[in-house]
PDB file of C-alpha atoms in Angstrom:
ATOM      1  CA  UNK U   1       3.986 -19.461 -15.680  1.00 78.00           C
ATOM      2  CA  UNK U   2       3.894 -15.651 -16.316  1.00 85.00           C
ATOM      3  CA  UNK U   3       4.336 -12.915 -13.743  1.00 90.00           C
ATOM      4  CA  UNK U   4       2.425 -10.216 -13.091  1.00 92.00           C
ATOM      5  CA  UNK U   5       3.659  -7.756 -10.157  1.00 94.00           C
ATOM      6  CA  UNK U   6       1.387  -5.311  -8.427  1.00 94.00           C
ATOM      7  CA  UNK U   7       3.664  -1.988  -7.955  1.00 93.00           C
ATOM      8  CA  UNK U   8       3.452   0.939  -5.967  1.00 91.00           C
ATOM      9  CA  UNK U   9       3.616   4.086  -7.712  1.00 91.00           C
ATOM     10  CA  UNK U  10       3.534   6.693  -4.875  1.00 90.00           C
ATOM     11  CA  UNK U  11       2.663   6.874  -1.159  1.00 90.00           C
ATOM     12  CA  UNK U  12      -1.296   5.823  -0.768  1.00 91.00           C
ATOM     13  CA  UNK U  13      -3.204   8.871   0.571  1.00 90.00           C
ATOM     14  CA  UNK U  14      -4.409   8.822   4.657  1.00 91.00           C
ATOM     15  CA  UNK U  15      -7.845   8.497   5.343  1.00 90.00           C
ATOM     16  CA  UNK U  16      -7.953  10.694   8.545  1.00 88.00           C
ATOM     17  CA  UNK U  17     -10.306  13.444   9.201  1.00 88.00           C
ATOM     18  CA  UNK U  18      -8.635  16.426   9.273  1.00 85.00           C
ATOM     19  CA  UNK U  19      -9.400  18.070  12.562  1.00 85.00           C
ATOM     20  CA  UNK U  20      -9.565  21.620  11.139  1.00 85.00           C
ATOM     21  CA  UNK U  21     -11.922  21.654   7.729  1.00 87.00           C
ATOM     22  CA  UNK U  22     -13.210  18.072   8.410  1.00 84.00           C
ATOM     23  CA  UNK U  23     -11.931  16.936   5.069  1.00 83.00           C
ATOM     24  CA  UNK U  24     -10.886  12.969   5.261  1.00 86.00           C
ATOM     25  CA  UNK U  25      -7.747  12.986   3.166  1.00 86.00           C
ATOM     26  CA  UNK U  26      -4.181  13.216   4.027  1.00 84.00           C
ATOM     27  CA  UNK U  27      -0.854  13.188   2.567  1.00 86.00           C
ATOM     28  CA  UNK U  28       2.451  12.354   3.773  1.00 83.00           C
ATOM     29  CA  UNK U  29       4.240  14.393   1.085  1.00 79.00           C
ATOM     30  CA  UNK U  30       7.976  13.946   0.664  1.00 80.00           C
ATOM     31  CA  UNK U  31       7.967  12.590   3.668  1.00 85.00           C
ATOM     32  CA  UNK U  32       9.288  14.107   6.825  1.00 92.00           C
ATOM     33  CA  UNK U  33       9.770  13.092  10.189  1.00 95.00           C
ATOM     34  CA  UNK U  34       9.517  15.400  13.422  1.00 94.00           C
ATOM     35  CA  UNK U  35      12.629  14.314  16.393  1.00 94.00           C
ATOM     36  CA  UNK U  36      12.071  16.171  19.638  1.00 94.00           C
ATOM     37  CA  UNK U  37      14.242  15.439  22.406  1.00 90.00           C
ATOM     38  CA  UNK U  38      13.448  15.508  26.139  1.00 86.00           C
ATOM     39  CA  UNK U  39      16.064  15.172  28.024  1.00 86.00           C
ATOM     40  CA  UNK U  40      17.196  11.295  27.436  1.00 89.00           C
ATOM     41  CA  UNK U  41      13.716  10.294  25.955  1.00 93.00           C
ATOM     42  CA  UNK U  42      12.880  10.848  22.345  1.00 94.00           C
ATOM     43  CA  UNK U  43       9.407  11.671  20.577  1.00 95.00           C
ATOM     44  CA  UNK U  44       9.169  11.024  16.694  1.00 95.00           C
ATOM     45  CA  UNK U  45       6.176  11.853  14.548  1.00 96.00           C
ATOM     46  CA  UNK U  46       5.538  11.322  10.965  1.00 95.00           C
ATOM     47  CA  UNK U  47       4.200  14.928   9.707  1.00 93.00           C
ATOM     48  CA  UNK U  48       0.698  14.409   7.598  1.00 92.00           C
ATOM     49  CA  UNK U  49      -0.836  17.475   5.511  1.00 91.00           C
ATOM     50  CA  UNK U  50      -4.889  17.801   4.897  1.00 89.00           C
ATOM     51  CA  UNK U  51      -4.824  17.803   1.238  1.00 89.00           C
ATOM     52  CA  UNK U  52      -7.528  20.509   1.025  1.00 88.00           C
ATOM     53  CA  UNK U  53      -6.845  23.077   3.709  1.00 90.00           C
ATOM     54  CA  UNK U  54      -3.073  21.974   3.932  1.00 88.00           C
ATOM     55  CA  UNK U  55      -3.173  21.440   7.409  1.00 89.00           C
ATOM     56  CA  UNK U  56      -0.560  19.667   9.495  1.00 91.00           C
ATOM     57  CA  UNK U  57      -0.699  17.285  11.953  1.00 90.00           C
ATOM     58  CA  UNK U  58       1.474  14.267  13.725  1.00 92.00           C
ATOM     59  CA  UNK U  59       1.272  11.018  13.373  1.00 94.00           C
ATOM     60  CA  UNK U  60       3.277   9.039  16.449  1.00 95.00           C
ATOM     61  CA  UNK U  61       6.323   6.899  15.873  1.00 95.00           C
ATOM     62  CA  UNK U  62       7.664   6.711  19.130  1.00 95.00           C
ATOM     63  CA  UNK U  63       6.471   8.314  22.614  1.00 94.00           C
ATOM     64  CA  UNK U  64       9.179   9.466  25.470  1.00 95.00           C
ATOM     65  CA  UNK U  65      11.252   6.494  23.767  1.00 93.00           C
ATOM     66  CA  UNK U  66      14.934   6.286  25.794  1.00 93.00           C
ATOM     67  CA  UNK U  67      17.353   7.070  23.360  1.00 90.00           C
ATOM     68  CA  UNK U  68      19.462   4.030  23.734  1.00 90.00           C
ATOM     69  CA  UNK U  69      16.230   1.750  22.760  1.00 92.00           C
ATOM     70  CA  UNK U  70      16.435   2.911  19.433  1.00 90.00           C
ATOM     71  CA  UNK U  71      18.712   1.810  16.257  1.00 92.00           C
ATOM     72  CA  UNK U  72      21.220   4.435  15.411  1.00 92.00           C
ATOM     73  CA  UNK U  73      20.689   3.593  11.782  1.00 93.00           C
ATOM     74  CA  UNK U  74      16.826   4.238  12.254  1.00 93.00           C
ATOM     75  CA  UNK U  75      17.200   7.394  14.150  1.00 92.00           C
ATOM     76  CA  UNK U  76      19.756   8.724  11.710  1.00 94.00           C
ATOM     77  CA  UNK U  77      16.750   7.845   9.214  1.00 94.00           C
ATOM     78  CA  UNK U  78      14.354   9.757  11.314  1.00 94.00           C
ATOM     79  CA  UNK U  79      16.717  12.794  11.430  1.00 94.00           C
ATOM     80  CA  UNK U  80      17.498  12.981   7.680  1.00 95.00           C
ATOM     81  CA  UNK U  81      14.009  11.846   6.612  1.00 93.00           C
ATOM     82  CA  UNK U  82      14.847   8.689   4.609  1.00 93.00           C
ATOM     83  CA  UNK U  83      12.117   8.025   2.414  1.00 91.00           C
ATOM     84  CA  UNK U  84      12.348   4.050   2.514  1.00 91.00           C
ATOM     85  CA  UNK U  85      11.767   4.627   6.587  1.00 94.00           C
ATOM     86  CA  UNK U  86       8.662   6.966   5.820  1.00 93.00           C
ATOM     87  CA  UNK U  87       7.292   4.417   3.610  1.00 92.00           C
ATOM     88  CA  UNK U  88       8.273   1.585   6.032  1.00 92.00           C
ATOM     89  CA  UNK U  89       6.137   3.228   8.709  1.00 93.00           C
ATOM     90  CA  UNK U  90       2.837   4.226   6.779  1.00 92.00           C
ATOM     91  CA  UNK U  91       2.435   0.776   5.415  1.00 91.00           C
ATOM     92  CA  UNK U  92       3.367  -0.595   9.050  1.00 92.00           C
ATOM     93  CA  UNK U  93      -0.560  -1.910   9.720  1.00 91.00           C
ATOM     94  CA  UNK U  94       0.719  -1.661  13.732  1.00 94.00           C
ATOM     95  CA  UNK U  95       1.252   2.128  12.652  1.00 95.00           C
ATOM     96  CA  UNK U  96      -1.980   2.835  11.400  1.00 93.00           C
ATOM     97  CA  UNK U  97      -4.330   1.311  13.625  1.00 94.00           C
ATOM     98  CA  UNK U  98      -2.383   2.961  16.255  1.00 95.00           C
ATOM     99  CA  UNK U  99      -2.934   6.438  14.682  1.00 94.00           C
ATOM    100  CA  UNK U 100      -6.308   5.611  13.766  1.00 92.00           C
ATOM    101  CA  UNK U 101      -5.566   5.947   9.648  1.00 92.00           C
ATOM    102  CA  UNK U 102      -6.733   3.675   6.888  1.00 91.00           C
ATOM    103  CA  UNK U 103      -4.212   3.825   3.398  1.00 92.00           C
ATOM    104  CA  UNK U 104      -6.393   4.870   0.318  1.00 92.00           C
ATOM    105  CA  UNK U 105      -4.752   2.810  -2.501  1.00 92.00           C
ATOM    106  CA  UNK U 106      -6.703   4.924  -5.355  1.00 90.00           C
ATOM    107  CA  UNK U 107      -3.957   5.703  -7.631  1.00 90.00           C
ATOM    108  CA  UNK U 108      -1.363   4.528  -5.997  1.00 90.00           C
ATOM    109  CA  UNK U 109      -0.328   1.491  -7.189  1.00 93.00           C
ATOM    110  CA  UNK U 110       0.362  -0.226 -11.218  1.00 93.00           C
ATOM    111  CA  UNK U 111      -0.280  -3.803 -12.592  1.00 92.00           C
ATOM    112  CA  UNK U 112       2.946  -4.636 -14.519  1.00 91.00           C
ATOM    113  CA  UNK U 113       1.957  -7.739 -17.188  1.00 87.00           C
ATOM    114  CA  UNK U 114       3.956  -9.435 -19.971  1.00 82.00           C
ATOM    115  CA  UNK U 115       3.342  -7.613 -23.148  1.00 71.00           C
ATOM    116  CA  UNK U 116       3.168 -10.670 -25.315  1.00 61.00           C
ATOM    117  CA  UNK U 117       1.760 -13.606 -23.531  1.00 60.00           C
ATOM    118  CA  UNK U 118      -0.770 -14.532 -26.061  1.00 58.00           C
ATOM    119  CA  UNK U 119       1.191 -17.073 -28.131  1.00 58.00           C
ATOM    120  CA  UNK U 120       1.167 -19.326 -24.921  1.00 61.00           C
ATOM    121  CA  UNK U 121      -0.415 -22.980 -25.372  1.00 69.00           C
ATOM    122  CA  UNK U 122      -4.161 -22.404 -23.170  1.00 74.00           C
ATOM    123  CA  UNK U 123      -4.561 -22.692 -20.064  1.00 83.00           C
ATOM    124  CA  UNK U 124      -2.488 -20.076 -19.412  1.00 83.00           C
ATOM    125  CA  UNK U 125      -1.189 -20.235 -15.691  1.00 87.00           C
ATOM    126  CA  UNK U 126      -0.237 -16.589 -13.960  1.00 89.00           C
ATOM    127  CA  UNK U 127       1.323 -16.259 -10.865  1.00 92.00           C
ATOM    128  CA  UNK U 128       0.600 -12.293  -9.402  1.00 93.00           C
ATOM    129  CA  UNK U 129       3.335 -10.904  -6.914  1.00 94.00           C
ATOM    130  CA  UNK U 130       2.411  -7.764  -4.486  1.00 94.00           C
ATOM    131  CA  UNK U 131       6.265  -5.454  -4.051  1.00 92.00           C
ATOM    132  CA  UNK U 132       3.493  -3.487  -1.331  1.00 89.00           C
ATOM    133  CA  UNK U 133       0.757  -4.712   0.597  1.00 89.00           C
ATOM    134  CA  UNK U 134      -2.297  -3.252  -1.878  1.00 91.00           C
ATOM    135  CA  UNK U 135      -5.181  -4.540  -1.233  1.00 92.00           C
ATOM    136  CA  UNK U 136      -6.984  -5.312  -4.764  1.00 92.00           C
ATOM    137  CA  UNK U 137      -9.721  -7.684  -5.338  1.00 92.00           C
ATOM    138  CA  UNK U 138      -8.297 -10.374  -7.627  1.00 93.00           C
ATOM    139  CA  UNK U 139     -11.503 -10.669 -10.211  1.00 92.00           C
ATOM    140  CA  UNK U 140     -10.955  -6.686 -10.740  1.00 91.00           C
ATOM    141  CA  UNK U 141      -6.768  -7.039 -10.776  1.00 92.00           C
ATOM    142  CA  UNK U 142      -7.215  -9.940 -13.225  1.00 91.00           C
ATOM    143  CA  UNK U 143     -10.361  -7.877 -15.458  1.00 91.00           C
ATOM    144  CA  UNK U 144      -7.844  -5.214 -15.704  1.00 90.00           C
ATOM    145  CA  UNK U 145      -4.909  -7.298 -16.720  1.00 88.00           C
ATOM    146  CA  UNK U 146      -6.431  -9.369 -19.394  1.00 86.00           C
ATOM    147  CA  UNK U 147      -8.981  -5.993 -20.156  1.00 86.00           C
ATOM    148  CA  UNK U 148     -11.919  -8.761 -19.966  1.00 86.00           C
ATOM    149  CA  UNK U 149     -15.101  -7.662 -18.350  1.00 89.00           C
ATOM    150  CA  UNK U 150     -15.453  -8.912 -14.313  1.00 87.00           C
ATOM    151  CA  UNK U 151     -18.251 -11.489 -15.934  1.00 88.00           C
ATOM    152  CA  UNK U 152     -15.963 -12.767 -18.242  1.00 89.00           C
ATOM    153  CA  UNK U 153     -13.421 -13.298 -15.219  1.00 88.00           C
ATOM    154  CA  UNK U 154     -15.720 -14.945 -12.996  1.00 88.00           C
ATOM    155  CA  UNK U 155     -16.449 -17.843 -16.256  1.00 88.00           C
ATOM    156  CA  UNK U 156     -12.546 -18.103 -17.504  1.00 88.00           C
ATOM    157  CA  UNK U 157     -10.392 -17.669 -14.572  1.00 90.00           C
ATOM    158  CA  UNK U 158      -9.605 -20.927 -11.808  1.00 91.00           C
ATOM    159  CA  UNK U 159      -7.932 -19.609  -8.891  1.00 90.00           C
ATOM    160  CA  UNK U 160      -7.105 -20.940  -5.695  1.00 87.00           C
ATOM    161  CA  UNK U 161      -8.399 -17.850  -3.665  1.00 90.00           C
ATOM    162  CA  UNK U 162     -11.417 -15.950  -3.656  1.00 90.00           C
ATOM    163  CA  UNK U 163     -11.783 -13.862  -6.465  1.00 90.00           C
ATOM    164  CA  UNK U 164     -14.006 -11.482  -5.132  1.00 90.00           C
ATOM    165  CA  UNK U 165     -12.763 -11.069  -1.215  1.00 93.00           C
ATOM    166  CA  UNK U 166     -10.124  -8.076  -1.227  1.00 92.00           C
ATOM    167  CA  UNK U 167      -6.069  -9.418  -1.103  1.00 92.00           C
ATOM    168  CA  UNK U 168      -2.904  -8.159  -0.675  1.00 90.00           C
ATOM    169  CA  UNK U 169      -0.891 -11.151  -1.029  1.00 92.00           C
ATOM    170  CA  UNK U 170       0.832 -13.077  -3.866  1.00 92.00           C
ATOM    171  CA  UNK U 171      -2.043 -15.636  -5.996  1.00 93.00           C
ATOM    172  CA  UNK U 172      -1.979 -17.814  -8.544  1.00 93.00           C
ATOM    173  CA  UNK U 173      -4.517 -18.574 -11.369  1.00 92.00           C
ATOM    174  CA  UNK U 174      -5.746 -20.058 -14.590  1.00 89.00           C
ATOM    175  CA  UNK U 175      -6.957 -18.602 -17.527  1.00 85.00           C
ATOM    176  CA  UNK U 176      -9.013 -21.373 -19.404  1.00 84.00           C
ATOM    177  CA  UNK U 177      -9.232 -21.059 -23.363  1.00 78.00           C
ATOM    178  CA  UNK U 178     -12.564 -18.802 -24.574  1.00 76.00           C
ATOM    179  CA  UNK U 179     -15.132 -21.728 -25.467  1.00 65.00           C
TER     180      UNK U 179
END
């Protein structure tokens, strides 16, 4: 079985409408979280940036949080704006739906295939591991991969899920020998 593993190469971009120029894209940039303390309660935002008027805006983490309900590891993270945290967060679906974002994958993410899998005995079985929850539809993943056209996937390829309903989780399939 050969492996194929669907990569992140960067942070996706936010789709949120920026509140100033109306534009629908943001960034999270390096990453950087915003701690204010009231008293014993904590708010934490995640700091977003329109990527054409460079606006900034919040994105809530916690909300008048005690400070004794959080994990000292994860508020040292929030203080020193550990990038593993900032990514852990924007993928978090909880996250987004609270903050009203969708993540724009366009870019973001690389297909990493054996470079010489051809001298395999046909059918060829491939088993396709997500590091990041990037949601791909598996006909266009596997078109991509084997640089057939989508057609050409749709005749060749047995898989047990749906090759043309969007996924973001690990799949297996078949590619049957060209007739």
């Amino acid at each position: 079985m050969l492996p194929w593993v669907v990569r992140r190469t960067r942070l996706p971009l936010l789709s949120l409408r920026c509140v100033d120029c109306r534009s629908e894209s943001a960034t999270t940039g390096e990453g950087r979280f915003r701690v204010n303390a009231n008293g014993k309660l904590l708010d934490v935002w995640l700091l977003v940036r329109c990527v054409s008027c460079d606006r900034t805006s919040k994105l809530t983490v916690h909300e008048r949080a005690p400070v004794r309900s959080l994990d000292p590891a994860q508020l040292d993270g929030y203080l020193v704006n550990d990038p593993g945290l900032v990514a852990s967060r924007l993928l978090d679906p909880l996250f987004a739906q609270r903050n009203h974002f969708t993540l724009d994958w366009t870019g973001a993410w690389r297909l990493e295939t054996p470079s010489a899998w051809l001298d395999e005995a046909w059918p060829v079985q491939v088993e396709v591991t997500f590091d990041d929850p990037v949601p791909v539809r598996p006909e266009r993943l596997i078109a991509r991969g084997l640089g057939l056209s989508r057609n050409e996937v749709l005749r060749r390829i047995k898989c047990d899920v749906s090759l043309r309903r969007t996924t973001s989780t690990g799949f297996t399939f078949t590619v049957m020998a060209e007739n």
